[in-house]
Coordinates of C-alpha atoms in Angstrom, one line a residue:
Chain A
M16 CA 17.8 -41.7 121.2
E17 CA 19.8 -38.9 119.9
R18 CA 17.5 -35.9 120.4
S19 CA 19.7 -33.2 121.5
T20 CA 19.4 -29.7 122.8
G21 CA 22.9 -28.4 121.4
K22 CA 25.8 -29.3 124.0
S23 CA 23.2 -30.0 126.6
T24 CA 22.7 -33.5 125.2
S25 CA 23.1 -36.1 127.9
D26 CA 26.6 -37.4 127.4
G27 CA 25.4 -40.5 129.5
K28 CA 23.1 -41.7 126.7
K29 CA 25.6 -41.2 124.0
D30 CA 28.1 -43.1 126.0
M31 CA 25.6 -45.9 126.4
T32 CA 24.8 -45.9 122.7
R33 CA 28.6 -46.2 122.0
V34 CA 29.0 -48.9 124.7
M35 CA 26.3 -50.9 123.2
A36 CA 27.3 -50.4 119.4
F37 CA 30.8 -51.6 120.6
V38 CA 29.5 -54.6 122.5
F39 CA 27.4 -55.9 119.7
L40 CA 30.1 -55.4 117.2
V41 CA 32.6 -57.6 119.3
L42 CA 29.7 -60.1 119.8
A43 CA 29.2 -60.2 116.0
V44 CA 33.0 -60.6 115.1
S45 CA 32.9 -63.5 117.9
L46 CA 30.0 -65.3 116.6
I47 CA 31.4 -65.1 112.9
L48 CA 34.7 -66.4 114.1
I49 CA 33.1 -69.2 115.8
G50 CA 31.1 -70.1 112.8
I51 CA 34.0 -70.0 110.5
Y52 CA 35.8 -72.3 113.3
K53 CA 32.8 -74.6 113.0
E54 CA 32.9 -74.6 109.3
Q55 CA 29.5 -73.1 108.9
M56 CA 30.7 -71.3 105.9
Q57 CA 30.9 -74.6 104.0
S58 CA 27.3 -75.1 105.0
V59 CA 26.2 -71.9 103.7
L60 CA 28.2 -72.4 100.3
A61 CA 26.7 -76.1 100.1
K62 CA 23.1 -74.5 100.2
A63 CA 23.8 -71.5 98.0
V64 CA 25.2 -73.3 95.2
R65 CA 22.1 -75.3 94.4
I66 CA 18.8 -74.1 93.6
C67 CA 16.6 -73.9 96.4
M68 CA 13.4 -75.3 95.5
E69 CA 11.4 -73.8 98.3
C70 CA 12.7 -70.4 97.4
V71 CA 11.9 -70.5 93.7
G72 CA 8.5 -71.8 94.4
I73 CA 8.5 -75.6 93.5
G74 CA 9.6 -77.3 96.8
Chain B
M2 CA 13.1 -24.7 91.9
D3 CA 16.8 -25.1 92.3
K4 CA 16.2 -26.7 95.8
K5 CA 13.8 -29.3 93.8
K6 CA 16.6 -29.8 91.2
N7 CA 19.1 -30.5 93.8
R8 CA 16.7 -33.0 95.6
N9 CA 16.1 -35.0 92.2
S10 CA 19.7 -35.2 91.6
I11 CA 20.3 -36.6 95.2
N12 CA 17.7 -39.1 94.7
G13 CA 19.3 -39.8 91.5
K14 CA 22.6 -40.5 93.3
K15 CA 20.7 -42.6 95.9
L16 CA 19.2 -44.9 93.2
G17 CA 22.6 -45.1 91.6
I18 CA 24.2 -46.3 94.8
Q19 CA 21.3 -48.8 95.1
A20 CA 21.8 -50.1 91.5
V21 CA 25.5 -50.4 92.0
A22 CA 25.0 -52.4 95.1
A23 CA 22.3 -54.7 93.2
L24 CA 24.7 -55.2 90.4
I25 CA 27.7 -56.1 92.8
Q26 CA 25.4 -58.6 94.7
N27 CA 24.4 -59.9 91.2
A28 CA 27.3 -59.8 89.1
N29 CA 27.4 -63.4 87.8
F30 CA 25.8 -61.7 84.6
K31 CA 26.2 -64.7 82.2
G32 CA 23.8 -66.7 84.8
F33 CA 21.0 -64.5 83.8
F34 CA 21.5 -66.1 80.2
S35 CA 22.5 -69.7 81.2
G36 CA 20.3 -70.2 84.3
K37 CA 23.4 -71.7 86.0
L38 CA 24.2 -70.3 89.5
Y39 CA 27.4 -69.1 90.6
T40 CA 29.3 -71.7 92.6
G41 CA 32.4 -69.9 93.5
P42 CA 33.9 -69.3 97.1
I43 CA 32.2 -65.7 97.4
K44 CA 28.9 -67.6 97.9
K45 CA 30.3 -68.5 101.3
V46 CA 29.4 -65.0 102.4
C47 CA 26.0 -63.8 103.2
V48 CA 25.1 -60.4 101.4
P49 CA 23.3 -57.7 103.8
G50 CA 20.1 -57.3 101.7
L51 CA 17.2 -59.7 100.6
N52 CA 18.8 -61.1 97.6
C53 CA 18.0 -64.8 96.8
Y54 CA 20.9 -67.4 96.5
S55 CA 18.8 -68.9 93.8
C56 CA 19.0 -65.8 91.6
P57 CA 21.2 -66.7 88.5
G58 CA 23.2 -63.7 89.1
A59 CA 23.6 -63.8 92.8
V60 CA 27.3 -64.2 94.0
G61 CA 26.6 -64.1 97.5
A62 CA 24.3 -66.2 100.0
C63 CA 20.8 -64.9 101.3
P64 CA 20.9 -64.3 105.1
I65 CA 17.4 -65.3 105.9
G66 CA 17.7 -68.4 103.6
S67 CA 20.9 -69.4 105.3
L68 CA 19.4 -68.7 108.7
Q69 CA 16.5 -71.1 107.8
N70 CA 18.9 -73.6 106.6
F71 CA 20.7 -73.9 110.1
L72 CA 17.5 -73.7 112.1
G73 CA 15.5 -76.1 110.1
G74 CA 18.3 -78.5 109.5
L75 CA 17.7 -82.3 110.6
K76 CA 20.2 -81.8 113.4
F77 CA 19.9 -78.6 114.9
R78 CA 23.0 -76.1 114.4
F79 CA 23.1 -72.7 116.2
P80 CA 23.8 -70.3 113.2
Y81 CA 26.9 -68.6 114.7
Y82 CA 28.3 -67.5 111.5
V83 CA 24.9 -66.2 109.8
L84 CA 23.8 -64.7 113.0
G85 CA 27.3 -63.1 113.4
L86 CA 27.0 -61.5 110.0
L87 CA 23.6 -60.4 110.5
L88 CA 24.5 -58.7 114.0
F89 CA 27.7 -57.3 112.1
F90 CA 25.7 -55.5 109.4
G91 CA 22.9 -54.6 112.0
T92 CA 25.6 -53.0 114.4
L93 CA 27.4 -51.2 111.6
L94 CA 24.5 -49.9 109.6
G95 CA 21.1 -50.7 111.0
R96 CA 18.5 -50.0 108.4
L97 CA 20.9 -48.3 106.3
V98 CA 20.9 -51.5 104.5
C99 CA 17.3 -51.4 103.5
G100 CA 17.8 -47.9 102.2
F101 CA 20.9 -48.5 100.1
L102 CA 22.0 -52.0 99.8
C103 CA 18.8 -54.2 99.4
P104 CA 18.1 -55.1 95.7
F105 CA 14.3 -55.5 96.6
G106 CA 14.3 -52.2 98.2
L107 CA 15.6 -50.8 94.9
L108 CA 12.7 -52.7 92.9
Q109 CA 10.2 -51.1 95.3
D110 CA 11.8 -47.6 95.1
L111 CA 11.5 -48.0 91.3
L112 CA 8.0 -49.3 91.4
Y113 CA 7.1 -46.2 93.5
L114 CA 8.6 -43.6 90.8
I115 CA 5.8 -45.1 88.6
P116 CA 2.8 -42.4 88.2
F117 CA -0.2 -44.2 89.9
Y118 CA -2.6 -43.5 92.7
K119 CA -0.4 -43.1 95.9
K120 CA -1.7 -43.6 99.5
N121 CA 1.2 -43.8 101.7
Q122 CA -0.6 -42.9 104.9
F123 CA -3.5 -44.8 106.3
K124 CA -5.1 -45.9 109.6
I125 CA -3.9 -49.4 110.1
D126 CA -0.5 -48.7 108.9
K127 CA 1.2 -48.7 112.3
Y128 CA -0.4 -52.0 113.4
L129 CA 0.8 -53.4 109.9
R130 CA 4.3 -52.5 110.8
Y131 CA 4.4 -55.2 113.7
L132 CA 3.7 -57.8 111.1
K133 CA 7.2 -58.0 109.8
F134 CA 8.0 -59.1 113.5
A135 CA 5.6 -62.0 113.5
V136 CA 7.2 -63.1 110.0
L137 CA 10.6 -63.1 111.5
G138 CA 9.6 -64.8 114.7
I139 CA 7.2 -67.4 113.2
F140 CA 8.2 -67.9 109.4
V141 CA 12.0 -67.5 109.7
I142 CA 12.5 -68.9 113.5
L143 CA 9.7 -70.8 115.0
L144 CA 8.5 -72.9 111.7
P145 CA 11.8 -73.9 110.5
L146 CA 12.6 -75.1 114.2
C147 CA 9.5 -77.1 114.4
I148 CA 9.2 -78.5 110.7
P149 CA 12.7 -79.6 109.6
L150 CA 13.8 -78.8 106.1
S151 CA 11.1 -76.3 105.4
P152 CA 12.4 -72.8 105.1
A153 CA 8.7 -71.2 105.4
F154 CA 9.7 -67.8 104.8
C155 CA 11.5 -68.6 101.4
K156 CA 8.7 -71.3 100.7
Y157 CA 5.6 -69.1 101.3
I158 CA 6.5 -65.5 101.3
C159 CA 9.9 -64.3 99.8
P160 CA 9.2 -62.4 96.7
S161 CA 12.9 -62.2 96.0
G162 CA 12.9 -66.0 95.7
T163 CA 9.8 -65.8 93.3
T164 CA 11.5 -63.3 90.9
S165 CA 14.6 -65.8 91.0
G166 CA 12.0 -68.6 90.1
L167 CA 10.5 -66.8 87.2
W168 CA 14.1 -66.5 85.7
H169 CA 14.5 -70.1 86.1
V170 CA 11.0 -70.8 84.7
F171 CA 12.0 -68.9 81.5
L172 CA 15.4 -70.6 81.0
N173 CA 14.7 -74.1 82.4
S174 CA 12.0 -76.3 80.9
S175 CA 12.6 -79.0 83.7
V176 CA 11.6 -76.2 86.2
R177 CA 8.6 -75.3 84.2
K178 CA 7.3 -78.9 84.5
Q179 CA 7.4 -78.9 88.2
L180 CA 5.5 -75.7 88.8
G181 CA 2.4 -76.1 91.1
A182 CA 0.3 -74.7 93.9
I183 CA 3.0 -73.1 95.8
F184 CA 4.5 -71.3 92.7
Q185 CA 1.0 -70.0 92.3
W186 CA 0.7 -68.8 96.0
K187 CA 4.2 -67.1 95.6
L188 CA 3.5 -65.5 92.4
L189 CA 0.2 -64.2 94.2
V190 CA 2.2 -62.8 97.1
L191 CA 4.8 -61.1 94.5
G192 CA 1.9 -59.7 92.7
I193 CA 0.4 -58.1 95.8
V194 CA 3.6 -56.7 96.7
I195 CA 4.3 -55.2 93.4
V196 CA 0.9 -53.6 93.0
S197 CA 1.1 -52.4 96.6
A198 CA 4.6 -50.9 95.5
L199 CA 3.1 -48.8 93.1
I200 CA 0.5 -47.1 95.9
V201 CA 2.6 -47.4 99.2
Y202 CA 6.4 -46.8 99.5
R203 CA 8.1 -49.8 100.2
P204 CA 5.2 -52.0 101.6
F205 CA 7.4 -55.2 101.7
C206 CA 9.9 -53.5 104.0
K207 CA 7.5 -51.7 106.0
Y208 CA 5.1 -54.6 106.7
L209 CA 6.7 -58.0 105.9
C210 CA 10.6 -58.2 105.6
P211 CA 12.0 -60.2 108.3
L212 CA 15.4 -58.5 107.7
G213 CA 14.1 -55.0 108.1
A214 CA 12.5 -56.2 111.4
F215 CA 15.9 -57.6 112.4
Y216 CA 18.1 -54.5 111.4
G217 CA 15.5 -52.2 112.9
L218 CA 16.3 -53.5 116.2
F219 CA 19.6 -52.1 115.8
N220 CA 18.8 -48.6 114.5
K221 CA 19.1 -47.1 118.1
F222 CA 22.6 -48.7 118.6
S223 CA 24.1 -48.8 115.2
F224 CA 27.2 -47.0 114.4
F225 CA 25.5 -45.3 111.4
R226 CA 22.7 -43.2 113.0
M227 CA 20.9 -40.1 112.9
H228 CA 21.5 -37.1 115.0
F229 CA 18.7 -34.5 115.7
N230 CA 19.7 -31.0 117.2
E231 CA 16.4 -29.7 118.9
S232 CA 17.8 -26.2 119.4
A233 CA 18.0 -25.7 115.6
C234 CA 14.8 -27.0 114.7
V235 CA 12.0 -24.6 113.8
H236 CA 9.2 -27.2 113.9
C237 CA 8.2 -26.8 110.3
Q238 CA 7.6 -30.5 109.9
A239 CA 9.3 -30.4 106.5
C240 CA 11.1 -33.5 107.6
V241 CA 8.0 -35.6 108.8
K242 CA 6.2 -34.7 105.3
A243 CA 9.4 -35.6 103.6
C244 CA 9.5 -39.1 105.3
K245 CA 8.0 -41.8 103.1
M246 CA 8.5 -44.2 105.8
N247 CA 6.2 -42.2 108.0
V248 CA 8.7 -41.7 110.7
D249 CA 8.7 -38.4 112.8
P250 CA 12.7 -37.6 112.8
T251 CA 12.0 -34.9 115.5
K252 CA 10.6 -37.5 118.0
N253 CA 12.4 -40.5 117.1
P254 CA 15.4 -39.9 115.0
N255 CA 16.6 -43.7 115.3
S256 CA 13.3 -45.2 114.7
M257 CA 13.1 -48.9 114.0
E258 CA 11.3 -47.8 110.7
C259 CA 14.0 -45.5 109.5
I260 CA 15.7 -46.8 106.4
R261 CA 18.3 -44.0 106.5
C262 CA 17.3 -42.7 103.0
G263 CA 18.3 -39.0 104.0
D264 CA 15.1 -37.4 102.7
C265 CA 14.4 -35.7 106.2
V266 CA 17.9 -34.6 106.4
R267 CA 17.6 -32.8 102.7
A268 CA 14.3 -31.5 103.6
C269 CA 15.2 -29.8 106.8
P270 CA 15.9 -25.9 106.0
E271 CA 17.7 -25.4 109.1
G272 CA 20.2 -28.4 109.1
A273 CA 19.0 -29.8 112.3
L274 CA 19.2 -33.3 111.1
H275 CA 22.5 -35.1 110.3
Q276 CA 23.2 -38.9 109.7
G277 CA 26.6 -40.6 110.0
F278 CA 29.1 -42.9 111.7
I279 CA 29.6 -42.4 115.5
R280 CA 33.0 -40.9 115.9
P281 CA 35.3 -42.5 118.8
K282 CA 35.0 -40.1 121.7
T283 CA 37.9 -37.6 121.9
D284 CA 38.8 -34.9 124.4
A285 CA 38.8 -32.5 121.5
S286 CA 35.3 -33.2 120.5
P287 CA 33.2 -34.0 123.4
V288 CA 29.8 -33.2 121.8
E289 CA 30.3 -33.7 118.0
E290 CA 29.4 -37.3 117.1
E291 CA 28.3 -37.6 113.6
A292 CA 30.4 -37.6 110.4

């Protein structure tokens, strides 16, 4: 993806990579905010504070 | 000789960073003695690497466990928060998480340092790499969706959970009494992973880890990335020989398998490889992209 021959590297590819990275970042932050709004952090906490029987191998 | 010494000190630094990351993610030190889990508010946040939330030291939540919890609930809820965090870590860092932040990656790195028979390249290696995508698709997504309240990856595979289980087995007699066939199976999986890690570099990351599979998909787009300057390359293959993940950085510098350990960058005698964060494009530096 980022192979280059000095300054002859395709700027279009680099631009596309930048755009994709920013799109995914915006999407990620949006999903996190929606999740927080839907109180999903509480669900994560509720599961994480108890011993997960399946995880430790007795569930 | 100096170069070898320098490489050893850099590897030491990398292990140091991994150890600090593992300690931060498992900073509930008294839990290792009491067996009691941390229940504070930080546990609302998923850590980037594979670190079981049932580990007595864990101060954060496991992203894979949390994801299965949402998918496998009695009432389906789209996992906005967990998926968002996974996307965030993936977009920002890609598999740098595997190389530097994952406690289970550190364990495998330490195991590989033990002098033992080593065979890091073999025929079926490239086929086995696809297994982790099957684990992600089947055990983390499909089975929890089909069988509610059954996080299949945690239940049947996750070796991080098994190591947590071992702590509880030592510390808690009531846990000991409940051990059965599933624990024996998980112990077998953990044993295979540990023995394999003595021979093959990071076998769990290469072949089984669903987090590695997920973050690998972002290696091509992540802000932290590899840059290869072909005009500086003398085709000496030093980078290829240095890569323990069996990636050829001259052909695919942002391969899904690259964990950004930096071995290839250090091995290159011509400085043709760099890794770092994408910089915002400015008029002053139209070509320069890497930090």
